[in-house]
Coordinates of C-alpha atoms and ligand atoms in Angstrom, one line a residue:
Chain I
M1 CA 117.5 93.0 108.2
S2 CA 118.6 96.2 106.6
N3 CA 118.8 94.6 103.1
N4 CA 115.8 96.7 102.0
I5 CA 113.9 93.6 100.9
L6 CA 110.3 93.9 101.9
D7 CA 109.0 91.8 104.8
F8 CA 105.3 92.2 103.8
S9 CA 103.4 93.6 100.8
M10 CA 99.8 94.3 100.5
N11 CA 97.8 95.4 97.4
R12 CA 94.1 96.1 97.5
C13 CA 92.2 97.3 94.5
T14 CA 88.5 98.2 94.3
S15 CA 86.8 99.0 91.0
V16 CA 83.3 100.0 90.1
R17 CA 81.8 99.4 86.7
A18 CA 78.3 100.2 85.3
I19 CA 76.8 96.9 84.0
D20 CA 73.9 98.8 82.5
T21 CA 71.8 101.9 83.5
T22 CA 70.3 100.2 86.5
R23 CA 73.2 98.1 87.9
L24 CA 76.7 98.7 89.2
K25 CA 79.3 96.0 89.8
S26 CA 81.9 96.7 92.5
E27 CA 84.8 94.4 92.9
C28 CA 87.5 94.3 95.6
T29 CA 90.6 92.2 95.3
L30 CA 93.2 91.7 98.0
R31 CA 96.7 90.2 97.6
D32 CA 99.1 90.3 100.4
S33 CA 101.8 88.0 101.8
F34 CA 99.1 85.9 103.5
T35 CA 95.9 86.4 101.5
D36 CA 94.4 86.0 98.0
A37 CA 90.8 87.1 98.1
R38 CA 88.1 88.7 95.9
V39 CA 84.6 90.0 96.6
E40 CA 82.2 91.3 94.0
I41 CA 78.8 92.9 94.7
I42 CA 76.1 94.0 92.3
V43 CA 74.1 97.0 93.3
A44 CA 70.7 98.0 91.9
M45 CA 69.9 101.6 91.3
P46 CA 68.4 104.0 92.1
D47 CA 67.9 102.8 95.7
L48 CA 71.4 101.1 95.9
T49 CA 70.4 97.7 97.2
I50 CA 72.8 94.8 97.0
S51 CA 71.4 92.2 94.6
S52 CA 74.3 89.7 94.7
V53 CA 77.6 89.0 96.5
T54 CA 80.2 86.5 95.3
G55 CA 83.8 85.9 96.0
H56 CA 86.6 83.7 97.3
F57 CA 89.1 83.7 100.2
H58 CA 92.4 81.9 100.5
H59 CA 94.7 82.6 103.4
A60 CA 97.9 81.3 104.8
W61 CA 96.6 80.2 108.1
L62 CA 92.9 81.3 108.6
R63 CA 90.2 78.8 107.7
E64 CA 89.5 78.7 103.9
S65 CA 86.0 79.7 103.3
D66 CA 84.7 77.2 100.8
T67 CA 81.0 77.7 101.7
L68 CA 80.7 81.4 101.4
G69 CA 77.3 81.3 99.5
P70 CA 75.1 81.3 102.6
V71 CA 77.2 84.1 104.2
F72 CA 77.0 86.3 101.1
D73 CA 73.3 85.6 100.6
K74 CA 72.5 87.2 104.0
L75 CA 73.7 90.5 102.5
V76 CA 71.2 90.5 99.6
D77 CA 68.8 93.4 99.8
V78 CA 71.0 95.4 102.2
R79 CA 71.2 99.0 101.1
V80 CA 74.5 100.7 100.4
G81 CA 74.4 103.9 102.5
P82 CA 74.7 105.3 106.0
G83 CA 74.3 102.6 108.7
M84 CA 75.4 99.8 106.3
L85 CA 78.6 98.9 108.2
K86 CA 76.7 97.8 111.4
I87 CA 74.2 95.9 109.4
I88 CA 76.8 94.1 107.3
K89 CA 78.8 93.2 110.5
G90 CA 75.7 92.1 112.3
L91 CA 74.5 89.8 109.5
V92 CA 77.9 88.2 108.7
G93 CA 78.9 87.8 112.4
E94 CA 82.3 87.9 114.0
A95 CA 83.9 84.6 112.9
E96 CA 87.6 85.1 112.5
H97 CA 87.9 83.9 108.9
L98 CA 85.0 86.2 107.8
K99 CA 86.3 89.5 109.1
E100 CA 88.4 90.2 106.1
L101 CA 85.5 89.3 103.8
T102 CA 83.3 91.7 105.7
Y103 CA 85.9 94.4 105.2
M104 CA 86.1 93.7 101.5
V105 CA 82.3 93.9 101.1
E106 CA 82.4 97.3 102.9
E107 CA 85.2 98.4 100.5
C108 CA 83.0 97.4 97.6
C109 CA 80.1 99.5 99.1
H110 CA 82.4 102.5 99.7
G111 CA 83.6 102.2 96.1
V112 CA 79.9 102.5 94.9
I113 CA 79.4 105.6 97.1
L114 CA 82.7 107.2 95.9
S115 CA 81.8 106.5 92.3
L116 CA 78.6 108.5 92.8
T117 CA 80.6 111.2 94.8
K118 CA 82.9 111.5 91.8
K119 CA 80.0 112.4 89.5
V120 CA 79.1 115.3 91.8
L121 CA 82.7 116.5 92.2
L122 CA 83.1 116.6 88.4
K123 CA 80.8 119.6 88.5
A124 CA 83.2 121.6 90.7
P125 CA 84.4 124.7 88.8
D126 CA 88.1 125.3 88.0
D127 CA 88.2 128.9 89.3
E128 CA 89.4 128.9 92.9
A129 CA 86.8 131.3 94.3
A130 CA 84.0 129.5 92.5
K131 CA 85.4 126.2 93.8
A132 CA 85.2 127.4 97.4
D133 CA 81.6 128.5 96.8
F134 CA 80.8 125.1 95.4
Y135 CA 82.1 123.3 98.4
S136 CA 80.5 125.8 100.8
N137 CA 77.1 125.0 99.2
M138 CA 77.8 121.3 99.4
V139 CA 78.1 121.5 103.3
M140 CA 75.0 123.6 103.4
E141 CA 73.1 120.9 101.5
S142 CA 74.7 117.9 103.3
I143 CA 74.8 118.6 107.0
R144 CA 76.5 115.3 107.5
L145 CA 79.7 116.7 106.1
Y146 CA 79.9 119.5 108.7
D147 CA 82.7 119.2 111.2
R148 CA 83.5 115.7 109.9
C149 CA 87.0 116.4 108.6
A150 CA 89.7 119.1 108.5
A151 CA 88.3 120.7 105.3
F152 CA 84.8 121.2 106.9
A153 CA 85.9 121.7 110.5
K154 CA 84.1 124.2 112.8
G155 CA 85.3 127.7 112.2
T156 CA 87.0 127.1 108.9
P157 CA 86.3 129.0 105.7
L158 CA 84.2 126.5 103.8
V159 CA 81.6 126.2 106.7
E160 CA 81.3 130.0 107.3
G161 CA 78.0 130.1 105.4
Y162 CA 76.6 127.1 107.2
E163 CA 77.5 128.5 110.6
R164 CA 76.0 131.9 109.8
R165 CA 72.8 130.1 108.9
N166 CA 72.9 127.8 111.9
P167 CA 74.3 129.8 114.7
Chain Y
M1 CA 82.8 101.4 81.6
L2 CA 85.0 102.0 84.7
E3 CA 83.2 104.4 87.0
F4 CA 85.7 104.4 89.9
M5 CA 88.9 102.7 90.9
R6 CA 90.9 102.8 94.2
S7 CA 94.3 101.1 94.7
K8 CA 95.9 100.8 98.0
R9 CA 99.5 99.6 98.5
V10 CA 101.2 99.0 101.8
S11 CA 104.7 97.7 102.2
V12 CA 106.9 97.0 105.2
A13 CA 110.6 96.7 105.5
R14 CA 112.7 96.4 108.6
K15 CA 114.6 99.7 109.1
D16 CA 116.6 98.1 112.0
P17 CA 116.0 95.1 114.3
E18 CA 113.5 97.2 116.4
T19 CA 111.6 99.2 113.8
F20 CA 109.3 98.7 110.8
S21 CA 109.4 101.2 108.0
I22 CA 105.9 101.3 106.4
Q23 CA 105.2 103.0 103.1
A24 CA 101.5 103.3 102.1
E25 CA 99.7 104.8 99.1
L26 CA 96.1 105.3 98.3
D27 CA 95.4 106.4 94.7
D28 CA 91.9 106.5 93.4
S29 CA 89.8 108.4 90.8
I30 CA 89.3 111.3 93.3
Y31 CA 92.2 111.3 95.8
S32 CA 95.8 110.4 95.9
L33 CA 97.8 110.4 99.2
G34 CA 100.6 108.7 100.9
L35 CA 101.7 107.8 104.4
S36 CA 105.2 107.0 105.8
L37 CA 105.4 105.5 109.2
R38 CA 108.0 104.2 111.7
V39 CA 106.6 101.5 114.0
R40 CA 108.3 99.8 116.9
I41 CA 108.1 96.0 116.2
R42 CA 107.8 95.0 119.8
D43 CA 104.5 96.7 120.6
L44 CA 103.5 98.3 117.2
K45 CA 103.8 101.8 118.7
C46 CA 103.7 104.4 116.0
L47 CA 106.9 106.3 116.4
S48 CA 106.4 108.8 113.6
I49 CA 104.0 109.5 110.8
K50 CA 104.3 111.7 107.7
G51 CA 101.6 112.3 105.2
E52 CA 101.4 113.7 101.7
W53 CA 98.6 114.8 99.5
R54 CA 99.0 114.3 95.7
R55 CA 95.5 115.0 94.6
W56 CA 92.6 116.2 96.7
T57 CA 89.3 118.0 96.3
T58 CA 88.4 121.1 98.4
P59 CA 90.7 124.1 98.8
E60 CA 90.9 123.2 102.5
C61 CA 91.9 119.6 102.3
P62 CA 95.6 120.4 102.9
R63 CA 94.6 121.3 106.5
A64 CA 94.3 117.5 107.1
L65 CA 98.1 117.1 107.1
G66 CA 98.4 119.2 110.3
F67 CA 96.4 116.6 112.3
L68 CA 98.2 113.4 111.2
D69 CA 100.7 113.6 114.1
Q70 CA 97.7 112.8 116.4
A71 CA 98.5 109.2 115.6
E72 CA 102.0 109.4 117.0
G73 CA 102.2 107.1 120.1
F74 CA 99.2 105.0 118.9
I75 CA 99.7 101.3 119.4
L76 CA 98.7 100.0 116.0
G77 CA 97.5 96.7 117.4
P78 CA 94.1 94.9 117.5
G79 CA 91.2 97.3 118.2
I80 CA 92.9 100.5 117.1
E81 CA 90.5 101.1 114.2
D82 CA 87.9 103.0 116.3
R83 CA 90.5 105.3 117.7
I84 CA 91.8 106.1 114.2
H85 CA 88.3 106.9 112.9
K86 CA 87.6 109.1 115.9
T87 CA 90.8 111.1 115.7
L88 CA 92.3 111.1 112.2
G89 CA 89.0 110.3 110.6
R90 CA 87.2 113.2 112.2
N91 CA 90.0 115.8 112.6
A92 CA 92.1 115.1 109.5
C93 CA 90.4 113.2 106.7
R94 CA 88.7 109.8 106.5
H95 CA 90.8 108.8 103.6
F96 CA 94.1 109.2 105.6
A97 CA 92.3 107.3 108.4
N98 CA 91.4 104.5 106.0
L99 CA 95.0 104.2 104.8
L100 CA 96.3 104.2 108.4
I101 CA 94.0 101.4 109.3
E102 CA 95.4 99.4 106.4
C103 CA 98.9 100.2 107.8
A104 CA 97.9 98.9 111.2
Q105 CA 96.5 95.6 109.8
V106 CA 99.7 95.1 107.8
A107 CA 101.9 96.0 110.8
Q108 CA 100.1 93.3 112.8
A109 CA 100.5 90.7 110.1
T110 CA 104.2 91.6 109.6
Q111 CA 104.8 91.3 113.4
K112 CA 103.4 87.8 113.2
M113 CA 105.7 87.0 110.3
V114 CA 108.7 88.2 112.3
Q115 CA 107.6 86.2 115.3
W116 CA 107.3 83.1 113.2
E117 CA 110.8 83.7 111.8
Q118 CA 112.2 84.0 115.3
A119 CA 110.4 80.8 116.3
K120 CA 111.9 79.0 113.4
E121 CA 115.4 79.7 114.6
S122 CA 114.9 77.0 117.2
A123 CA 112.4 74.9 115.2
P124 CA 113.3 75.1 111.5
D125 CA 110.4 72.9 110.4
L126 CA 107.7 75.0 112.1
T127 CA 105.1 76.0 109.5
L128 CA 103.3 79.3 109.5
K129 CA 100.0 77.5 110.0
A130 CA 101.3 75.4 113.0
F131 CA 102.9 78.5 114.5
M132 CA 99.7 80.5 114.2
A133 CA 97.6 77.6 115.6
G134 CA 99.9 77.6 118.6
N135 CA 99.9 81.4 119.1
G136 CA 96.2 82.0 118.3
S137 CA 95.3 83.8 115.2
K138 CA 93.1 86.5 116.7
R139 CA 92.9 89.4 114.4
P140 CA 91.1 92.6 115.3
G141 CA 87.7 93.6 113.9
L142 CA 88.0 95.7 110.8
T143 CA 86.1 98.8 109.9
A144 CA 86.6 100.2 106.4
G145 CA 85.4 103.8 106.8
G146 CA 86.2 106.3 104.1
D147 CA 82.8 106.0 102.6
G148 CA 82.1 109.5 101.6
V149 CA 79.0 109.2 103.7
P150 CA 79.8 109.4 107.4
D151 CA 78.1 106.6 109.2
S152 CA 75.4 107.7 111.5
R153 CA 75.8 107.8 115.3
E154 CA 73.0 105.3 115.5
G155 CA 73.7 101.8 116.6
S156 CA 74.2 99.8 119.6
G157 CA 77.6 99.2 120.9
E158 CA 78.8 97.7 124.1
R159 CA 76.8 99.1 126.9
P160 CA 77.2 99.0 130.6
G161 CA 74.5 97.5 132.8
I162 CA 71.3 99.4 132.6
Q163 CA 70.0 101.2 135.6
V164 CA 67.5 104.0 136.1
V165 CA 69.6 107.1 136.2
E166 CA 67.8 110.2 137.5
N167 CA 68.6 113.7 136.4
Q168 CA 71.2 114.4 139.0
G169 CA 70.7 118.1 139.1
Q170 CA 72.3 118.6 135.7
P171 CA 70.9 121.7 134.0
V172 CA 68.6 120.8 131.1
P173 CA 68.8 123.3 128.4
V174 CA 65.2 124.4 127.7
P175 CA 63.9 127.5 126.1
E176 CA 62.9 130.4 128.4
K177 CA 59.3 130.2 127.3
P178 CA 58.6 126.7 126.0
E179 CA 56.2 127.2 123.2
R180 CA 54.6 124.8 120.7
N181 CA 55.8 125.4 117.3
N182 CA 53.2 126.1 114.7
D183 CA 55.6 126.2 111.7
N184 CA 54.7 122.8 110.5
K185 CA 55.3 122.1 106.9
L186 CA 55.3 118.4 106.8
G187 CA 52.9 117.3 109.5
L188 CA 49.7 118.6 111.0
T189 CA 49.6 121.8 113.0
P190 CA 49.8 120.9 116.7
G191 CA 46.7 121.8 118.5
N192 CA 44.7 119.9 121.0
G193 CA 45.7 116.3 121.3
F194 CA 48.0 114.0 123.2
M195 CA 51.6 114.7 122.1
V196 CA 54.1 111.9 122.3
D197 CA 57.8 111.9 121.2
L198 CA 57.8 108.4 119.9
H199 CA 61.6 108.1 119.3
I200 CA 64.0 108.8 122.2
H201 CA 67.5 107.5 123.0
T202 CA 69.0 107.6 126.5
F203 CA 72.3 106.8 128.1
P204 CA 73.5 104.2 129.0
A205 CA 70.8 102.1 127.3
S206 CA 72.0 103.5 124.0
A207 CA 75.8 103.8 124.0
C208 CA 75.5 106.6 121.3
A209 CA 73.2 108.8 123.5
S210 CA 74.6 111.2 126.0
D211 CA 71.8 112.1 128.5
S212 CA 70.0 109.9 131.0
A213 CA 66.3 108.9 130.8
G214 CA 65.6 111.3 133.7
A215 CA 67.2 114.2 131.9
M216 CA 65.2 113.4 128.7
V217 CA 62.0 113.2 130.6
A218 CA 62.7 116.5 132.3
A219 CA 63.2 118.2 128.9
A220 CA 60.1 116.6 127.5
R221 CA 58.0 117.9 130.4
E222 CA 59.5 121.4 130.2
R223 CA 58.6 121.6 126.5
G224 CA 55.0 120.6 127.0
L225 CA 55.0 117.0 125.7
D226 CA 52.4 114.7 127.2
A227 CA 54.5 111.6 127.0
L228 CA 57.6 110.1 125.5
C229 CA 58.7 106.7 124.3
L230 CA 62.1 105.2 125.2
T231 CA 63.3 103.5 122.0
D232 CA 66.9 102.6 122.8
H233 CA 68.8 100.5 120.3
N234 CA 68.0 96.8 120.6
H235 CA 67.1 97.3 124.2
V236 CA 64.1 96.1 126.2
W237 CA 63.4 98.4 129.1
P238 CA 62.3 96.5 132.2
Q239 CA 58.7 97.6 133.1
R240 CA 59.8 98.1 136.7
A241 CA 62.5 100.6 135.8
V242 CA 60.1 102.6 133.7
D243 CA 57.4 102.5 136.4
S244 CA 59.9 103.8 138.9
L245 CA 60.9 106.6 136.5
M246 CA 57.2 107.6 135.9
D247 CA 56.5 107.7 139.7
H248 CA 59.5 109.7 140.4
L249 CA 59.1 112.2 137.6
N250 CA 55.3 112.2 137.4
F251 CA 55.4 111.9 133.6
R252 CA 54.0 109.3 131.2
I253 CA 56.7 107.1 129.7
F254 CA 56.1 104.3 127.1
R255 CA 58.5 101.5 126.3
G256 CA 59.6 100.9 122.7
N257 CA 62.6 99.4 121.0
E258 CA 64.6 100.5 117.9
I259 CA 65.7 97.2 116.3
M260 CA 68.3 97.0 113.6
T261 CA 67.3 94.9 110.6
D262 CA 68.8 94.1 107.3
Q263 CA 66.5 96.7 105.9
G264 CA 67.3 99.5 108.4
D265 CA 66.0 100.4 111.8
M266 CA 62.5 99.6 113.0
L267 CA 60.6 101.1 115.9
V268 CA 58.6 98.5 117.6
F269 CA 55.9 98.8 120.3
G270 CA 54.1 96.2 122.4
F271 CA 56.9 93.8 121.8
D272 CA 59.1 92.7 124.7
Q273 CA 61.5 90.2 123.1
A274 CA 65.2 91.0 123.3
I275 CA 66.8 91.0 119.8
E276 CA 70.5 91.1 120.3
T277 CA 71.8 91.3 116.8
V278 CA 70.8 92.3 113.3
I279 CA 67.7 90.5 112.3
K280 CA 66.0 90.0 108.9
L281 CA 63.0 92.3 108.6
K282 CA 60.6 89.6 107.6
E283 CA 61.6 87.6 110.6
L284 CA 61.1 90.6 112.9
A285 CA 57.7 91.3 111.3
D286 CA 56.5 87.8 112.0
L287 CA 57.6 88.1 115.7
V288 CA 55.9 91.5 116.1
E289 CA 52.7 90.3 114.4
R290 CA 52.6 87.2 116.7
A291 CA 53.0 89.5 119.7
K292 CA 50.2 91.8 118.3
G293 CA 52.7 94.6 118.4
F294 CA 53.3 97.5 116.1
M295 CA 56.2 98.2 113.8
I296 CA 57.2 101.5 112.2
A297 CA 60.0 102.0 109.6
A298 CA 62.3 104.5 111.4
H299 CA 63.8 107.3 109.2
P300 CA 63.1 105.1 106.1
F301 CA 65.1 107.2 103.7
R302 CA 67.9 108.3 105.9
G303 CA 70.9 108.9 103.7
F304 CA 69.0 108.2 100.5
L305 CA 69.3 111.8 99.3
T306 CA 72.8 112.5 100.6
F307 CA 75.7 114.0 98.7
G308 CA 76.5 111.8 95.7
T309 CA 73.6 109.4 96.1
G310 CA 70.9 112.0 95.9
Q311 CA 71.4 112.4 92.2
L312 CA 70.1 109.0 91.3
G313 CA 66.6 110.1 90.6
L314 CA 64.8 108.1 93.3
T315 CA 61.2 109.1 92.8
P316 CA 58.4 108.5 95.4
Q317 CA 56.9 106.0 92.9
K318 CA 60.1 104.1 92.6
A319 CA 60.7 104.3 96.4
M320 CA 57.2 102.8 97.0
E321 CA 58.3 99.6 95.3
R322 CA 60.7 98.8 98.2
E323 CA 59.6 95.4 99.4
M324 CA 60.3 96.4 103.0
F325 CA 57.1 98.5 103.1
N326 CA 55.0 95.4 102.9
H327 CA 56.2 94.4 106.3
V328 CA 55.7 97.6 108.4
H329 CA 52.5 99.0 109.9
A330 CA 53.5 102.7 109.6
M331 CA 56.3 105.0 108.6
E332 CA 58.2 107.7 110.6
T333 CA 57.8 110.7 108.3
L334 CA 59.1 113.3 110.7
N335 CA 62.5 112.3 112.2
G336 CA 64.8 114.8 113.8
K337 CA 68.0 113.3 112.5
V338 CA 67.4 113.4 108.7
T339 CA 67.0 116.2 106.2
Q340 CA 63.7 117.8 105.3
K341 CA 64.0 116.3 101.8
E342 CA 64.3 112.8 103.3
N343 CA 61.3 113.4 105.6
L344 CA 59.3 114.7 102.6
L345 CA 60.1 111.7 100.5
A346 CA 59.0 109.4 103.4
A347 CA 55.7 111.4 103.7
Q348 CA 55.1 111.1 99.9
V349 CA 55.8 107.3 100.0
A350 CA 53.6 106.8 103.0
E351 CA 50.8 108.7 101.4
G352 CA 51.2 106.7 98.2
L353 CA 51.1 103.4 100.1
G354 CA 48.3 104.5 102.5
L355 CA 50.5 103.9 105.5
P356 CA 50.0 105.8 108.8
C357 CA 52.7 108.3 109.6
T358 CA 54.4 109.1 112.9
G359 CA 56.9 111.7 114.2
G360 CA 59.7 111.5 116.7
S361 CA 62.8 113.5 117.6
D362 CA 65.3 110.6 117.5
A363 CA 67.0 112.7 120.2
H364 CA 70.2 111.4 121.6
D365 CA 70.6 114.3 124.1
V366 CA 68.2 116.8 125.7
S367 CA 68.7 119.5 123.1
S368 CA 66.4 117.9 120.5
V369 CA 63.8 116.2 122.7
G370 CA 60.4 117.0 121.2
R371 CA 61.7 118.4 117.9
Y372 CA 59.0 116.2 116.3
A373 CA 56.2 114.3 117.9
T374 CA 53.1 112.2 117.2
R375 CA 49.7 113.6 118.0
F376 CA 47.0 111.3 119.2
N377 CA 43.3 112.3 119.6
D378 CA 43.0 111.0 123.1
A379 CA 45.1 110.7 126.2
L380 CA 46.9 107.3 126.3
A381 CA 47.1 105.7 129.7
S382 CA 49.0 102.5 128.9
E383 CA 51.2 100.9 126.4
Q384 CA 48.3 98.8 125.3
A385 CA 46.4 102.0 124.6
L386 CA 49.4 103.3 122.6
V387 CA 49.5 100.2 120.4
E388 CA 45.8 100.3 119.9
A389 CA 45.8 104.0 118.9
L390 CA 48.7 103.3 116.5
R391 CA 46.9 100.3 115.0
S392 CA 43.7 102.4 114.6
G393 CA 45.8 104.9 112.5
A394 CA 44.4 107.8 114.5
C395 CA 47.7 109.6 114.8
A396 CA 49.7 112.2 113.0
P397 CA 53.3 113.5 112.9
V398 CA 53.8 117.0 114.1
S399 CA 56.7 119.5 114.2
F400 CA 56.6 120.3 117.9
F401 CA 59.6 122.2 119.3
T402 CA 62.4 124.1 117.7
Ligands
ZN1 ZN1 66.9 106.2 116.8

């Protein structure tokens, strides 16, 4: 009870690698007290469409998915970007044993987007004032960031410029 | 070469017989953060939550910590994901929300583990599989979030029964002197012609919209449009309901449908079939063709040029190669919910492919009704006439109201 031994452990790792200049490979592995699963997607650039999905899923009580091929094939040609979550869920369906796999595909897609985000963020200057300008400009150029989190909330410093321009 | 890596670790120990102690960490190439929770085992109520930033990006990210206590009192059971996205995700930071969702999933799984252990006290041979089979293995739907590109408001969710809702005296914000806007960089300058907003959402037919069809029509009329088209998500409007609205409001209303496909959203006209779930584009194209309907790629480049993904060098020539454009009759090149750059790319691609172009506000509330519209040469008296005019290509997108 209070022996400090863990009741449950979960470890999820998502990694994105460039296969070549036109393809990214994004892989998500999940190991927890019940699950051992892996999903890998390959995404074609520059329009970020999924060209293949593979993986496996073993679980302590949910149905083992030994015929995942047809499920994964449905996701080929889906584009990684806004709106993808509803499309992926809609195509895969709501079967109990597929929910975790759907989530892992989504994690792979988020990994792809974050790998591209990282490239932009690397351009942020070190100097604090210049850094604030950099992020202020970012909101100005990407209205979808406005009021979507604490850093870009209405009335906060980084969105002042945007709000002045769009009263 | 490794471009990005994210590791998430969640562990649960029992602090006392009543309480889980959950430690969680998210560490990736951009962010590093932690959460520490106390959760009541019985009902998975979040008793306390503490967060910590280790690495972050903007100078304002630390503000997120002040909003984490919004999760105190949450029952971290099935179905909590949406609430976490809408509170922590929006007010704090989507990466904290993402990690809290992992904590909720793990708390639910650990609760099952504890229940199985308790059951084994009276039935030592009870396997986990047998226990779960007896107790149901329902798990909640998962939503990853944390994508760096907030998902659009678009989409159909659960929706109440559809009924014709009149504008019940609610004020419709309209300009004092409605004027047609001549500042039109991407479409034609509005002049004479029949102006239709071809892309409108209404509540409750679209769960993500907030104003009724009656209110949207009132705004359209005030702003000088000649007609509008109801294009609620995966929703077929009954002709009778639309006829009744037209009679009541004395305004031309057409029926359309915005259908979600594996290749994005499609606006379809002259097509009455109810499509309840995501459909393959090719399949939809066949159905629409058989019905002699018309299909437009809605906001075809929405999000293609957003933060992070806009630097990939997607040229109009490259974008033209997208196979999906072989299956549509036209492209929406003025959409009120995307950036100017994304509309411009759509216009360049449509021009390159020789596809007709349309415009629509994609309004989800009265404020943006008529932002963009489609101009037809002649007045359109029926849906059949609309489809024929679209098929003839005698239409053009216009910037109509600002
Ligand atoms: Zn729409």
